[in-house]
Coordinates of N, CA and C in Angstrom, one line a residue:
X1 N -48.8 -6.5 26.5 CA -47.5 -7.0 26.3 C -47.5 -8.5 26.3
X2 N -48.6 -9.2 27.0 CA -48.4 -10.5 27.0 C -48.7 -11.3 25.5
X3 N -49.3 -11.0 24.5 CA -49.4 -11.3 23.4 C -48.0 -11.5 22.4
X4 N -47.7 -10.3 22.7 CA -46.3 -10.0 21.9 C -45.1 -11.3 22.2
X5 N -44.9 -11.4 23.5 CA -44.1 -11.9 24.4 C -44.4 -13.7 24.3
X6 N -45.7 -14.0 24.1 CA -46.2 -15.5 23.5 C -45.7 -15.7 22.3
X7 N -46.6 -14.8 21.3 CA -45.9 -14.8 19.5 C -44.4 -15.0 19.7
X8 N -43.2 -14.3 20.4 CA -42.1 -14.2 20.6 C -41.7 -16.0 20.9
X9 N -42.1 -16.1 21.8 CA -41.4 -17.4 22.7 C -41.4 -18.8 21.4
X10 N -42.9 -18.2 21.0 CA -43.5 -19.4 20.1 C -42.7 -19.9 18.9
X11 N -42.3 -18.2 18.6 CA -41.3 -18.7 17.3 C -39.9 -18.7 17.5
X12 N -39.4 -18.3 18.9 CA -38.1 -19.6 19.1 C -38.4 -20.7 19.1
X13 N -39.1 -21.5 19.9 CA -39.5 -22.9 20.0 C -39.8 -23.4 18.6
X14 N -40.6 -22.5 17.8 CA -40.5 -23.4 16.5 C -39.1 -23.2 15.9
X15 N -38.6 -22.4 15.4 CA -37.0 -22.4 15.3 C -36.3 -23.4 15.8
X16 N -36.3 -23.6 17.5 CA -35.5 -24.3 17.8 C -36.3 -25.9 17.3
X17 N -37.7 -26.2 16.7 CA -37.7 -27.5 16.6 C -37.8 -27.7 15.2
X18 N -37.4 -27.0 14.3 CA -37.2 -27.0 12.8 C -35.6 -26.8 12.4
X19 N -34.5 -27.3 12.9 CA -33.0 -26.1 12.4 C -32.7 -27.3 11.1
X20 N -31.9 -26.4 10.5 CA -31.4 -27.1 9.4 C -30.6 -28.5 9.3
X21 N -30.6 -29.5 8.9 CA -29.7 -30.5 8.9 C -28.2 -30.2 7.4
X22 N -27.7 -30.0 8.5 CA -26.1 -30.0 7.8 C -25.2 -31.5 7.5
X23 N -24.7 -31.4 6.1 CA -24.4 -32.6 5.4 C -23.2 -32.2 4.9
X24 N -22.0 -33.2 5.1 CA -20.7 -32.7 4.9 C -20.9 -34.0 4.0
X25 N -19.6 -34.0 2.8 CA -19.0 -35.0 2.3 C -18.0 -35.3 2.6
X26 N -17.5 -36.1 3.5 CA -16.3 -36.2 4.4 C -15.2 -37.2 3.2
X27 N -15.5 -37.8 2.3 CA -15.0 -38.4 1.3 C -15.2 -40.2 1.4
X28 N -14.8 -40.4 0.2 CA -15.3 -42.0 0.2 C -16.8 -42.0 0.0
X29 N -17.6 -42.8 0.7 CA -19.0 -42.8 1.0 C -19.2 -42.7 2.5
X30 N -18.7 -41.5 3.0 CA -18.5 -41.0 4.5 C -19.0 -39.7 4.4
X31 N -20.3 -39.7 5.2 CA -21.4 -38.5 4.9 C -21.9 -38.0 6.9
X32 N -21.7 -36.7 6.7 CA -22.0 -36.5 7.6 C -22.9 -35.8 8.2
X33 N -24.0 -36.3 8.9 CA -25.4 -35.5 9.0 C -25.4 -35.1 10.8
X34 N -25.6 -34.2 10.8 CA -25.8 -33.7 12.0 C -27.0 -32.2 12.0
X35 N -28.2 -32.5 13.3 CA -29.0 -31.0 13.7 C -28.2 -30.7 14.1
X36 N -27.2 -31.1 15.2 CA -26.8 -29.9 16.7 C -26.4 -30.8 17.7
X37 N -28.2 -31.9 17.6 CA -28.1 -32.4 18.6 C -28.1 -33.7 18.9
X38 N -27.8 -34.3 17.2 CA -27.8 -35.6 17.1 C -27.1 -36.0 15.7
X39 N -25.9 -36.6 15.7 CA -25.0 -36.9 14.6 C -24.7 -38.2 13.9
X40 N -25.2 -38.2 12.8 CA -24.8 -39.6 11.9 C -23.7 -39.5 11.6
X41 N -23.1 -40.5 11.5 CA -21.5 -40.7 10.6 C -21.5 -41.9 9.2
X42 N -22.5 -41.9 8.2 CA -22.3 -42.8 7.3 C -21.2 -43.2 6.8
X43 N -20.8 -44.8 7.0 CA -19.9 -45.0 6.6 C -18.6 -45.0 7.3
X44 N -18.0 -43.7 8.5 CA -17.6 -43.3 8.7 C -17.4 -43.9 10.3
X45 N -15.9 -44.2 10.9 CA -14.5 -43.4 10.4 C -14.3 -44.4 9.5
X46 N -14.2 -44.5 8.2 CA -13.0 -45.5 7.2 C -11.3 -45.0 7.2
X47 N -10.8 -45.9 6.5 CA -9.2 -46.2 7.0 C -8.9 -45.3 5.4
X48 N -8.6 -44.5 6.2 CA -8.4 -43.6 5.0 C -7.4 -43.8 3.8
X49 N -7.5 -43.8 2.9 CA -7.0 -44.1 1.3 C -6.9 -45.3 1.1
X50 N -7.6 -46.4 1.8 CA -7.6 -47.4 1.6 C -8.5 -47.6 0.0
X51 N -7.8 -49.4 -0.5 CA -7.8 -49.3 -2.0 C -7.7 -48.2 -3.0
X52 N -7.0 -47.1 -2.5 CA -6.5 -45.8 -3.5 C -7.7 -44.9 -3.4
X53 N -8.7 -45.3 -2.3 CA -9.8 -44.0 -2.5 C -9.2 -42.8 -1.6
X54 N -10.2 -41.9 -1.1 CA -9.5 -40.9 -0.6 C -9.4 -40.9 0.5
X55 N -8.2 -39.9 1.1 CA -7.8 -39.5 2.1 C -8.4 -38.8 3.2
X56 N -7.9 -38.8 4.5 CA -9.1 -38.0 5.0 C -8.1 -37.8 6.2
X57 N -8.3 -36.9 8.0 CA -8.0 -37.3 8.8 C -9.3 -37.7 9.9
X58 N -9.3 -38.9 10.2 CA -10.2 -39.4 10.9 C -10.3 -38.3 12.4
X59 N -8.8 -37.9 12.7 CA -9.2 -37.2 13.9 C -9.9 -36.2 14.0
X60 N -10.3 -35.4 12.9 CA -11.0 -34.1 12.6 C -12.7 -34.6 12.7
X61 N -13.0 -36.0 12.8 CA -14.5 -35.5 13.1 C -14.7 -35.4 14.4
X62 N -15.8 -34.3 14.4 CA -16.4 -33.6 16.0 C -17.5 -33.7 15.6
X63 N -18.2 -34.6 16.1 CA -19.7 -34.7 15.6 C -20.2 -33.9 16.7
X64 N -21.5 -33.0 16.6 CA -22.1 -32.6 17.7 C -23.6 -33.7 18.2
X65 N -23.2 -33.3 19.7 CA -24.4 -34.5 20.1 C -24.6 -35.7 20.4
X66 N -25.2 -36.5 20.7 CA -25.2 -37.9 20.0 C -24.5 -37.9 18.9
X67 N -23.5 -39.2 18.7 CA -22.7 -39.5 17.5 C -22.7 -41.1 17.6
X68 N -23.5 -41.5 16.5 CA -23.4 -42.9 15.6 C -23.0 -43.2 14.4
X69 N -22.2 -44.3 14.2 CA -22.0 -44.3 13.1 C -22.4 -45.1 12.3
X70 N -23.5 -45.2 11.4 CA -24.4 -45.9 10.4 C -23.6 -46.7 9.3
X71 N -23.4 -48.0 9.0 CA -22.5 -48.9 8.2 C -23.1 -49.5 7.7
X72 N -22.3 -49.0 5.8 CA -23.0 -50.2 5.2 C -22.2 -51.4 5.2
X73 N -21.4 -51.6 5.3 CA -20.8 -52.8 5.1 C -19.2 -52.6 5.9
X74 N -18.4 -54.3 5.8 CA -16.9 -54.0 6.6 C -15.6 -53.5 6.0
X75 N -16.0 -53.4 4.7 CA -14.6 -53.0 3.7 C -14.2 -51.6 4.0
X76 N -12.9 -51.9 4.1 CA -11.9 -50.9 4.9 C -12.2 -49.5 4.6
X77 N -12.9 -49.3 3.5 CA -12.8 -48.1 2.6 C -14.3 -47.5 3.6
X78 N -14.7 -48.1 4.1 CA -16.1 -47.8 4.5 C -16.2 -47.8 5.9
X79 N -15.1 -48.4 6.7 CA -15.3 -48.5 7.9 C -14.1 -49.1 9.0
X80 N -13.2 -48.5 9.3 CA -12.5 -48.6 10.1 C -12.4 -49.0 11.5
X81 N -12.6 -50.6 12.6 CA -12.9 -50.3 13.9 C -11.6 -50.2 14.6
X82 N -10.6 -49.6 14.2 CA -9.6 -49.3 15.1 C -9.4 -47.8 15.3
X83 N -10.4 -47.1 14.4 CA -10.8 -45.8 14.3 C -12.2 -45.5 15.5
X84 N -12.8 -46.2 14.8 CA -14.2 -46.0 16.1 C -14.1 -46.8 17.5
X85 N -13.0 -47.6 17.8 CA -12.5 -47.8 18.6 C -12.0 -47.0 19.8
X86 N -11.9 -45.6 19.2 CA -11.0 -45.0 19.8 C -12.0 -43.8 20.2
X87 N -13.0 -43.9 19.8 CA -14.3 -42.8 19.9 C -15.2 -43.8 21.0
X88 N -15.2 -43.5 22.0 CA -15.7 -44.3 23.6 C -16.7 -43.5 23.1
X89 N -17.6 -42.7 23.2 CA -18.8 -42.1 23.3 C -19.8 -42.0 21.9
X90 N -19.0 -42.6 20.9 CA -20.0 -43.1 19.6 C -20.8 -44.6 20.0
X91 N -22.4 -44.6 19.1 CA -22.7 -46.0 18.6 C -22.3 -46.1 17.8
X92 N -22.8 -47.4 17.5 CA -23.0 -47.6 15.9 C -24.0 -48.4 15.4
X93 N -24.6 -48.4 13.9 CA -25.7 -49.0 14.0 C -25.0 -49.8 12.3
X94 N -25.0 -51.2 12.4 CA -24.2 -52.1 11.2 C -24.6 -53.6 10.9
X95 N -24.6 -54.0 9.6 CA -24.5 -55.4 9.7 C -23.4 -56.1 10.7
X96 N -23.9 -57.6 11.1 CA -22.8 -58.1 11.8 C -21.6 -58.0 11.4
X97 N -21.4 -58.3 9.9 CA -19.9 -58.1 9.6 C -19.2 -56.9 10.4
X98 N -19.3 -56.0 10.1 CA -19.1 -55.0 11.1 C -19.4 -54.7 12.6
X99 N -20.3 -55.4 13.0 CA -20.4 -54.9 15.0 C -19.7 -56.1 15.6
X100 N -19.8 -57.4 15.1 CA -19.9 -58.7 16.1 C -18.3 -59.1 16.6
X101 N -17.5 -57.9 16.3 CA -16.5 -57.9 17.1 C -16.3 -56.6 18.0
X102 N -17.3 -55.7 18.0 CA -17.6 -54.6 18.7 C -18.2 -54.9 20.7
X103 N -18.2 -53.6 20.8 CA -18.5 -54.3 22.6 C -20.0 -54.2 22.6
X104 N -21.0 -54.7 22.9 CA -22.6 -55.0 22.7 C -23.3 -53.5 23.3
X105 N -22.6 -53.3 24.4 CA -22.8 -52.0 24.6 C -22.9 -50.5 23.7
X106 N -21.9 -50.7 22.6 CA -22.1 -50.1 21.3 C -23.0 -50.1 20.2
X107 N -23.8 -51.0 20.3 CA -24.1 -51.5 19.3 C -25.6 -51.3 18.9
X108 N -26.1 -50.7 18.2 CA -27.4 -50.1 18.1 C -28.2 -51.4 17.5
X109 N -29.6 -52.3 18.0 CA -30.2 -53.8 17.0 C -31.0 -53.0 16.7
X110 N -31.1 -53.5 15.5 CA -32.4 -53.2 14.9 C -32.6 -53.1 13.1
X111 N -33.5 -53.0 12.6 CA -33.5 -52.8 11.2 C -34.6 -51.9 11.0
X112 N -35.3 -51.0 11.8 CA -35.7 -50.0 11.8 C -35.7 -48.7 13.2
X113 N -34.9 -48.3 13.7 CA -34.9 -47.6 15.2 C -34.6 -46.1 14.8
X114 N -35.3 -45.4 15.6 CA -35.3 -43.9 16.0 C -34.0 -43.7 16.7
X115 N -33.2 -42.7 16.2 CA -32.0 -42.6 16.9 C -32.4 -40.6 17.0
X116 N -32.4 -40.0 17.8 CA -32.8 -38.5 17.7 C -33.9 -38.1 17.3
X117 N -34.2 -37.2 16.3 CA -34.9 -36.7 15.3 C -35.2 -37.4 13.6
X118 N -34.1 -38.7 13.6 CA -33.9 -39.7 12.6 C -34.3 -41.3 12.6
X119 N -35.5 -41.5 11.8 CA -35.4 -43.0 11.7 C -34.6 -43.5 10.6
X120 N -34.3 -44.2 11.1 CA -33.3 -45.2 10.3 C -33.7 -46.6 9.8
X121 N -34.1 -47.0 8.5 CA -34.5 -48.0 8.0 C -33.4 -48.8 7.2
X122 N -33.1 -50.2 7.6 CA -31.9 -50.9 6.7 C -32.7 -50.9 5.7
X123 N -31.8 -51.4 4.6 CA -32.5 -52.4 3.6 C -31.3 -53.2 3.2
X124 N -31.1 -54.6 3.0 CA -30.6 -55.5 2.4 C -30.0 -54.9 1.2
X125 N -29.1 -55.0 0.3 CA -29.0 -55.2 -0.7 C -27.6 -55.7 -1.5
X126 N -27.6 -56.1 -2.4 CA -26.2 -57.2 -3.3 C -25.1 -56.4 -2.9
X127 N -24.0 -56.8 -2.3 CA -22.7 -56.2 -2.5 C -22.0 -57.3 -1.6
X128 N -21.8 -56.8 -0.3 CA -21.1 -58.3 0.4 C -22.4 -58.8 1.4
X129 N -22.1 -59.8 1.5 CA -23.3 -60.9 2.0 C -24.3 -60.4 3.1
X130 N -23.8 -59.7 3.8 CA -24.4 -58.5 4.6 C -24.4 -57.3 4.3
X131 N -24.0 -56.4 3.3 CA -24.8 -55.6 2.7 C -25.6 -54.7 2.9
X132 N -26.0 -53.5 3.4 CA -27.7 -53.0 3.1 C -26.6 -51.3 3.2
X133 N -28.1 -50.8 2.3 CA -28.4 -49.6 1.8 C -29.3 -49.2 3.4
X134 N -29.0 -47.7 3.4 CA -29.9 -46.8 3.9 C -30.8 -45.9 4.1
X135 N -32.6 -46.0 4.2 CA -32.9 -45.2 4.2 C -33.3 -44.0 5.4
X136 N -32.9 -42.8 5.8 CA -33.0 -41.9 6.6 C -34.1 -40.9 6.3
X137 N -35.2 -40.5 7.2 CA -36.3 -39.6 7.7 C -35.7 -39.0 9.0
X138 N -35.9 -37.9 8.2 CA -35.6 -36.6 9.2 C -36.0 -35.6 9.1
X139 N -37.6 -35.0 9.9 CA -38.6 -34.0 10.0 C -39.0 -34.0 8.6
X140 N -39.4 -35.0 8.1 CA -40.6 -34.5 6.9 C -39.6 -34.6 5.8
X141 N -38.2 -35.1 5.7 CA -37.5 -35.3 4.7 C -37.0 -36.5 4.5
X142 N -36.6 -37.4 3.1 CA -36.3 -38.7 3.2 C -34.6 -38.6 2.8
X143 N -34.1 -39.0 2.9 CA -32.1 -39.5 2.5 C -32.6 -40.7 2.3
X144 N -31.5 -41.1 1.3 CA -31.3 -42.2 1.0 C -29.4 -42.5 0.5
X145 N -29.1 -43.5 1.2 CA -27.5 -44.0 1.0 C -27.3 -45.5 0.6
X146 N -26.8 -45.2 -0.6 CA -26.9 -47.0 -1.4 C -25.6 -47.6 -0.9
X147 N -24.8 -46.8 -0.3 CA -23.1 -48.3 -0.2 C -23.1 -48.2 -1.3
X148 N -22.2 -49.9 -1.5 CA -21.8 -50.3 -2.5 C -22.3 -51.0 -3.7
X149 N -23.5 -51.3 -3.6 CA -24.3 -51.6 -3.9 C -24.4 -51.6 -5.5
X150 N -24.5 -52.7 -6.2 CA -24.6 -52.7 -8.1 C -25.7 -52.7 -8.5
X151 N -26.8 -53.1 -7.9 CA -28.2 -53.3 -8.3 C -29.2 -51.9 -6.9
X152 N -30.0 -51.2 -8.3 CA -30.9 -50.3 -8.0 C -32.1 -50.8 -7.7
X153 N -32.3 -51.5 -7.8 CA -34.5 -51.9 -7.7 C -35.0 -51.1 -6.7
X154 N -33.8 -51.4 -5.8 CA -34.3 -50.9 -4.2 C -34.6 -49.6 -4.0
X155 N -34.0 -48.2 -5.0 CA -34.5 -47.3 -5.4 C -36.3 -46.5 -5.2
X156 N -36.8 -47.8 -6.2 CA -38.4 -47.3 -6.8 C -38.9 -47.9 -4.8
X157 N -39.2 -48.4 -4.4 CA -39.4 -49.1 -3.4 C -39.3 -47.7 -2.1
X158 N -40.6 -47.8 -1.3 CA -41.2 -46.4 -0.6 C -41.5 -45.1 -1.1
X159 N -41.4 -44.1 -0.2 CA -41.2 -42.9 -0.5 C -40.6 -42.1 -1.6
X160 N -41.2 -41.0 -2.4 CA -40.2 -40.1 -3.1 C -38.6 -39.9 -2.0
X161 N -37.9 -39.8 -2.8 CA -35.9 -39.5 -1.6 C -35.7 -37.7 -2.4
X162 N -36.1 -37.1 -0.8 CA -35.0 -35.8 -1.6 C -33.9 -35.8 -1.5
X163 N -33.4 -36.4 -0.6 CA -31.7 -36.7 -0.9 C -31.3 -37.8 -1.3
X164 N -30.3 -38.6 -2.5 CA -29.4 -39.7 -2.6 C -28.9 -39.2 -2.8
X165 N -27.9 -40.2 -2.1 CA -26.3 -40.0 -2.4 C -25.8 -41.2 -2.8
X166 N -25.2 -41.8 -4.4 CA -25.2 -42.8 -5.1 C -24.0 -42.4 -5.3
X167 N -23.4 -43.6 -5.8 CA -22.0 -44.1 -6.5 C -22.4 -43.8 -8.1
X168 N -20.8 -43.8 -8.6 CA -21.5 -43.3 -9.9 C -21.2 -44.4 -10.9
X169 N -21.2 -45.9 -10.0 CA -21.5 -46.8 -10.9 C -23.3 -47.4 -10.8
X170 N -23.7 -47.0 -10.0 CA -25.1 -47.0 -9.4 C -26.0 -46.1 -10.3
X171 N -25.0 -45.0 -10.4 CA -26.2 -43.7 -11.0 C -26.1 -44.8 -12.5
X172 N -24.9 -45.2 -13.2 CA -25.6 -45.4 -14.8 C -26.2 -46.4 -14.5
X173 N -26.5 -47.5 -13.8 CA -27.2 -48.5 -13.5 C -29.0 -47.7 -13.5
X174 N -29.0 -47.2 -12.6 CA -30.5 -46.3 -12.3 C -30.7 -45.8 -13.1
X175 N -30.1 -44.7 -14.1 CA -30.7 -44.4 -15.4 C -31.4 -45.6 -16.4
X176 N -30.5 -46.4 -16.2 CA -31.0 -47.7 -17.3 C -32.1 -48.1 -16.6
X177 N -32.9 -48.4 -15.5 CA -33.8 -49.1 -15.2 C -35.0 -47.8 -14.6
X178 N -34.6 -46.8 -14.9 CA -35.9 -45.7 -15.1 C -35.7 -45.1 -13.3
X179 N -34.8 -45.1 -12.8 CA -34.6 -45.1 -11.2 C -34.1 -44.1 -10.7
X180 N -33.6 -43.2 -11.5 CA -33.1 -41.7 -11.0 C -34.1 -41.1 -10.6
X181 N -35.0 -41.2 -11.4 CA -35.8 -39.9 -11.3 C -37.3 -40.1 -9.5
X182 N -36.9 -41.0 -9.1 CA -37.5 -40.9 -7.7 C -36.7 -40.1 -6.9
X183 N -35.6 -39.8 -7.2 CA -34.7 -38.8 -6.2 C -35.4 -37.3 -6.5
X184 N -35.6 -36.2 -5.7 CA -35.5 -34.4 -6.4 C -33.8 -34.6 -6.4
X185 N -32.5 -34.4 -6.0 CA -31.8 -34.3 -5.6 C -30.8 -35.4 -5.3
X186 N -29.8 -35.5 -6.1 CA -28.7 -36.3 -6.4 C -27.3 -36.5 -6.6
X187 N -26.8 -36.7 -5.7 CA -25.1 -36.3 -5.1 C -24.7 -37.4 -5.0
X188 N -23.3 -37.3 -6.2 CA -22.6 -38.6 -6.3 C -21.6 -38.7 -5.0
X189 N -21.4 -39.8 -4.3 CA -20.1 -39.9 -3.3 C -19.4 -41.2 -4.0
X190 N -18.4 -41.6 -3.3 CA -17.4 -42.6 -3.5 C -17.1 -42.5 -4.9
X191 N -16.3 -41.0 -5.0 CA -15.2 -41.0 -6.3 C -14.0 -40.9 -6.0
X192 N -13.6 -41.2 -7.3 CA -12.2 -41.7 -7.0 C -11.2 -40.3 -7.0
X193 N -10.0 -40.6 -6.1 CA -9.6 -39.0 -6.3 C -9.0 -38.4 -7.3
X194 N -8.7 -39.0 -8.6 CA -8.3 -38.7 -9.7 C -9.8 -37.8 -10.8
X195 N -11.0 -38.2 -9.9 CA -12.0 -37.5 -10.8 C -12.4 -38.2 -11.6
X196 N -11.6 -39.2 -12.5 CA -12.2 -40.0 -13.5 C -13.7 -40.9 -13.4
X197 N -14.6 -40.0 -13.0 CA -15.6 -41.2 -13.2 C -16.5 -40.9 -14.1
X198 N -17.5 -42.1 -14.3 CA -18.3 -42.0 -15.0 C -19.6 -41.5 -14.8
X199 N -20.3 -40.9 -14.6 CA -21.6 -40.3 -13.8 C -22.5 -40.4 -14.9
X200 N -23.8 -40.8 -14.2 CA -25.0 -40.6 -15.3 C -26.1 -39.7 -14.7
X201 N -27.0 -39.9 -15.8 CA -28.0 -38.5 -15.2 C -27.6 -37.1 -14.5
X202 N -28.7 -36.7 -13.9 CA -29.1 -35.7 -13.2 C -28.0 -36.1 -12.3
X203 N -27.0 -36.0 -11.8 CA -26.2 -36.2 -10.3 C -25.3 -35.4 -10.4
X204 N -25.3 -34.2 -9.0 CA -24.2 -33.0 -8.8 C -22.9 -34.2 -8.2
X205 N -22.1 -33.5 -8.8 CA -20.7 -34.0 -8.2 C -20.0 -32.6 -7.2
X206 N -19.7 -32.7 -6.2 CA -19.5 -32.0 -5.5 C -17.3 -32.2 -4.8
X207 N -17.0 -31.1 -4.6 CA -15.8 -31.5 -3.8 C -15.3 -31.6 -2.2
X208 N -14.6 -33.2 -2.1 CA -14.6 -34.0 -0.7 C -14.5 -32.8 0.1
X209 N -15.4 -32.4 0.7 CA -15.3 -31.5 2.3 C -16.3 -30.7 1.5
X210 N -17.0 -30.8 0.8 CA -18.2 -29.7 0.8 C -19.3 -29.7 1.7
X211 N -19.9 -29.2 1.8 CA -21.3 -29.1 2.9 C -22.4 -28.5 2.6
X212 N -23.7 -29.0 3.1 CA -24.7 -28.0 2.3 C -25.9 -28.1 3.8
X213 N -27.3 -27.6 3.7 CA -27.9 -28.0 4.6 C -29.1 -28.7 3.5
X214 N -30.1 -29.0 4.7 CA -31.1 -29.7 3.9 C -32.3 -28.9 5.4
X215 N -33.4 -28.3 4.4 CA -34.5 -27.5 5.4 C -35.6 -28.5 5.8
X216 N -35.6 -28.5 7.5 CA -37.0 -29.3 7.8 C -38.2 -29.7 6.7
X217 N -38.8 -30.8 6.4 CA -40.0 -30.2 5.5 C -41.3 -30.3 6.6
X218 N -42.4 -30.8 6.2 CA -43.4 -31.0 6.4 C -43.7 -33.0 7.3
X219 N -43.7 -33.5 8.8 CA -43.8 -33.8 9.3 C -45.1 -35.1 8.4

C-alpha cells in the first residue's frame, strides 16, 4: 500500500504546484491574473468611465491572496488612488507618477521583482514620461501588457509572449513593423465601449468580464 499512497500524495503536490492562472478582463486595460494564491490587478482599480471608456464597479474586485496592483501609468482611465486607497491590504508595483503620493509602505521598488509565483519585469516605453509596458513570467509562461503605449519595438525584444494583451491602436502599429507574430496568442483590451475599433491582425476581441485560464508550461 505504501507505493500507491506516495504515487497519490505526489500527484496532489504536483497539482497543487501547477493550477491554472485565471485572467479576467475587468475592462479598460484592467486585467486580472490570479493562481489562488497571489493576485495581480493590471492597471487596476481605474476611475471608472473615465474619458468615456468603460464602466466597471471597483468594489467587486476580490482578489484572492496577495493582491498588487501593477501600473502602467497615472491617467485616470488606468488607475485610480482614491480607489486603491481604500484597499489597506493591496501593494502596488508603478512608475513614480503613480506611487510617490502613495504611503512607502505600499509600494513595491524595483524594475524587476518576484512577487509570488510571478516575475515582473518593467520596461520603459513612449506614452507619458514615465510610462512602461509589462512583462509577466509565470511557471514557464510569458504575458505581456503594453499600456498605452504607440510604439511596438519593445515587442520583438526577449522571449516568445504567449500572452499579449495590446490596444488596438498598437495591434495596427505591430502588424506594420512585422511584431504580432512573436505573440502565440493575442487579446485586444482598452476598447471603447461603443465597439468601434480598429483591430489588426491575428487579435481575439473578447467581452469586458470574460475570463479564461492560461495552463502552467514548462519551468
Amino acid at each position: 500500500m505504501q507505493g500507491p499512497w506516495i504515487m497519490m500524495i505526489a500527484g496532489l503536490l504536483a497539482a497543487q504546484a501547477t493550477p491554472d492562472l485565471s485572467i479576467t478582463l475587468v475592462g479598460n486595460a484592467g486585467v486580472l491574473l490570479s493562481d489562488g494564491t497571489t493576485s495581480l490587478l493590471v492597471d487596476l482599480p481605474y476611475e471608472s468611465g473615465a474619458f468615456g471608456y468603460m464602466t466597471y464597479d471597483p468594489s467587486a474586485l476580490r482578489p484572492l491572496g496577495t493582491a498588487v496592483s501593477v501600473v502602467t501609468h497615472h491617467h485616470r482611465d488606468h488607475f485610480d488612488p482614491s480607489h486603491f486607497g481604500r484597499r489597506e491590504d493591496w501593494l502596488i508595483l508603478g512608475p513614480p507618477s503613480v506611487t510617490e503620493r502613495l504611503p512607502a509602505s505600499k509600494v513595491i521598488q524595483g524594475d524587476s521583482v518576484n512577487i509570488g509565483d510571478f516575475a515582473v519585469v518593467t520596461i520603459p516605453t513612449p506614452h507619458t514620461e514615465d510610462h512602461r509596458s509589462y512583462r509577466v513570467r509565470w511557471r514557464g509562461k510569458v504575458l505581456h501588457f503594453v499600456g498605452d503605449t504607440e510604439v511596438p519595438s519593445h515587442l520583438g525584444d526577449g522571449p516568445p509572449i504567449d500572452l499579449l494583451l495590446i490596444t488596438p491602436w498598437l495591434s495596427c502599429a505591430a502588424v506594420d513593423a512585422d511584431l504580432l507574430r512573436v505573440a502565440s496568442r493575442s487579446v485586444a483590451y482598452h476598447l471603447s465601449p461603443d465597439g468601434d475599433d480598429r483591430i489588426c491582425g491575428h487579435v481575439e476581441t473578447l467581452a469586458q468580464g470574460s475570463s479564461f485560464v492560461l495552463t502552467a508550461g514548462e519551468n
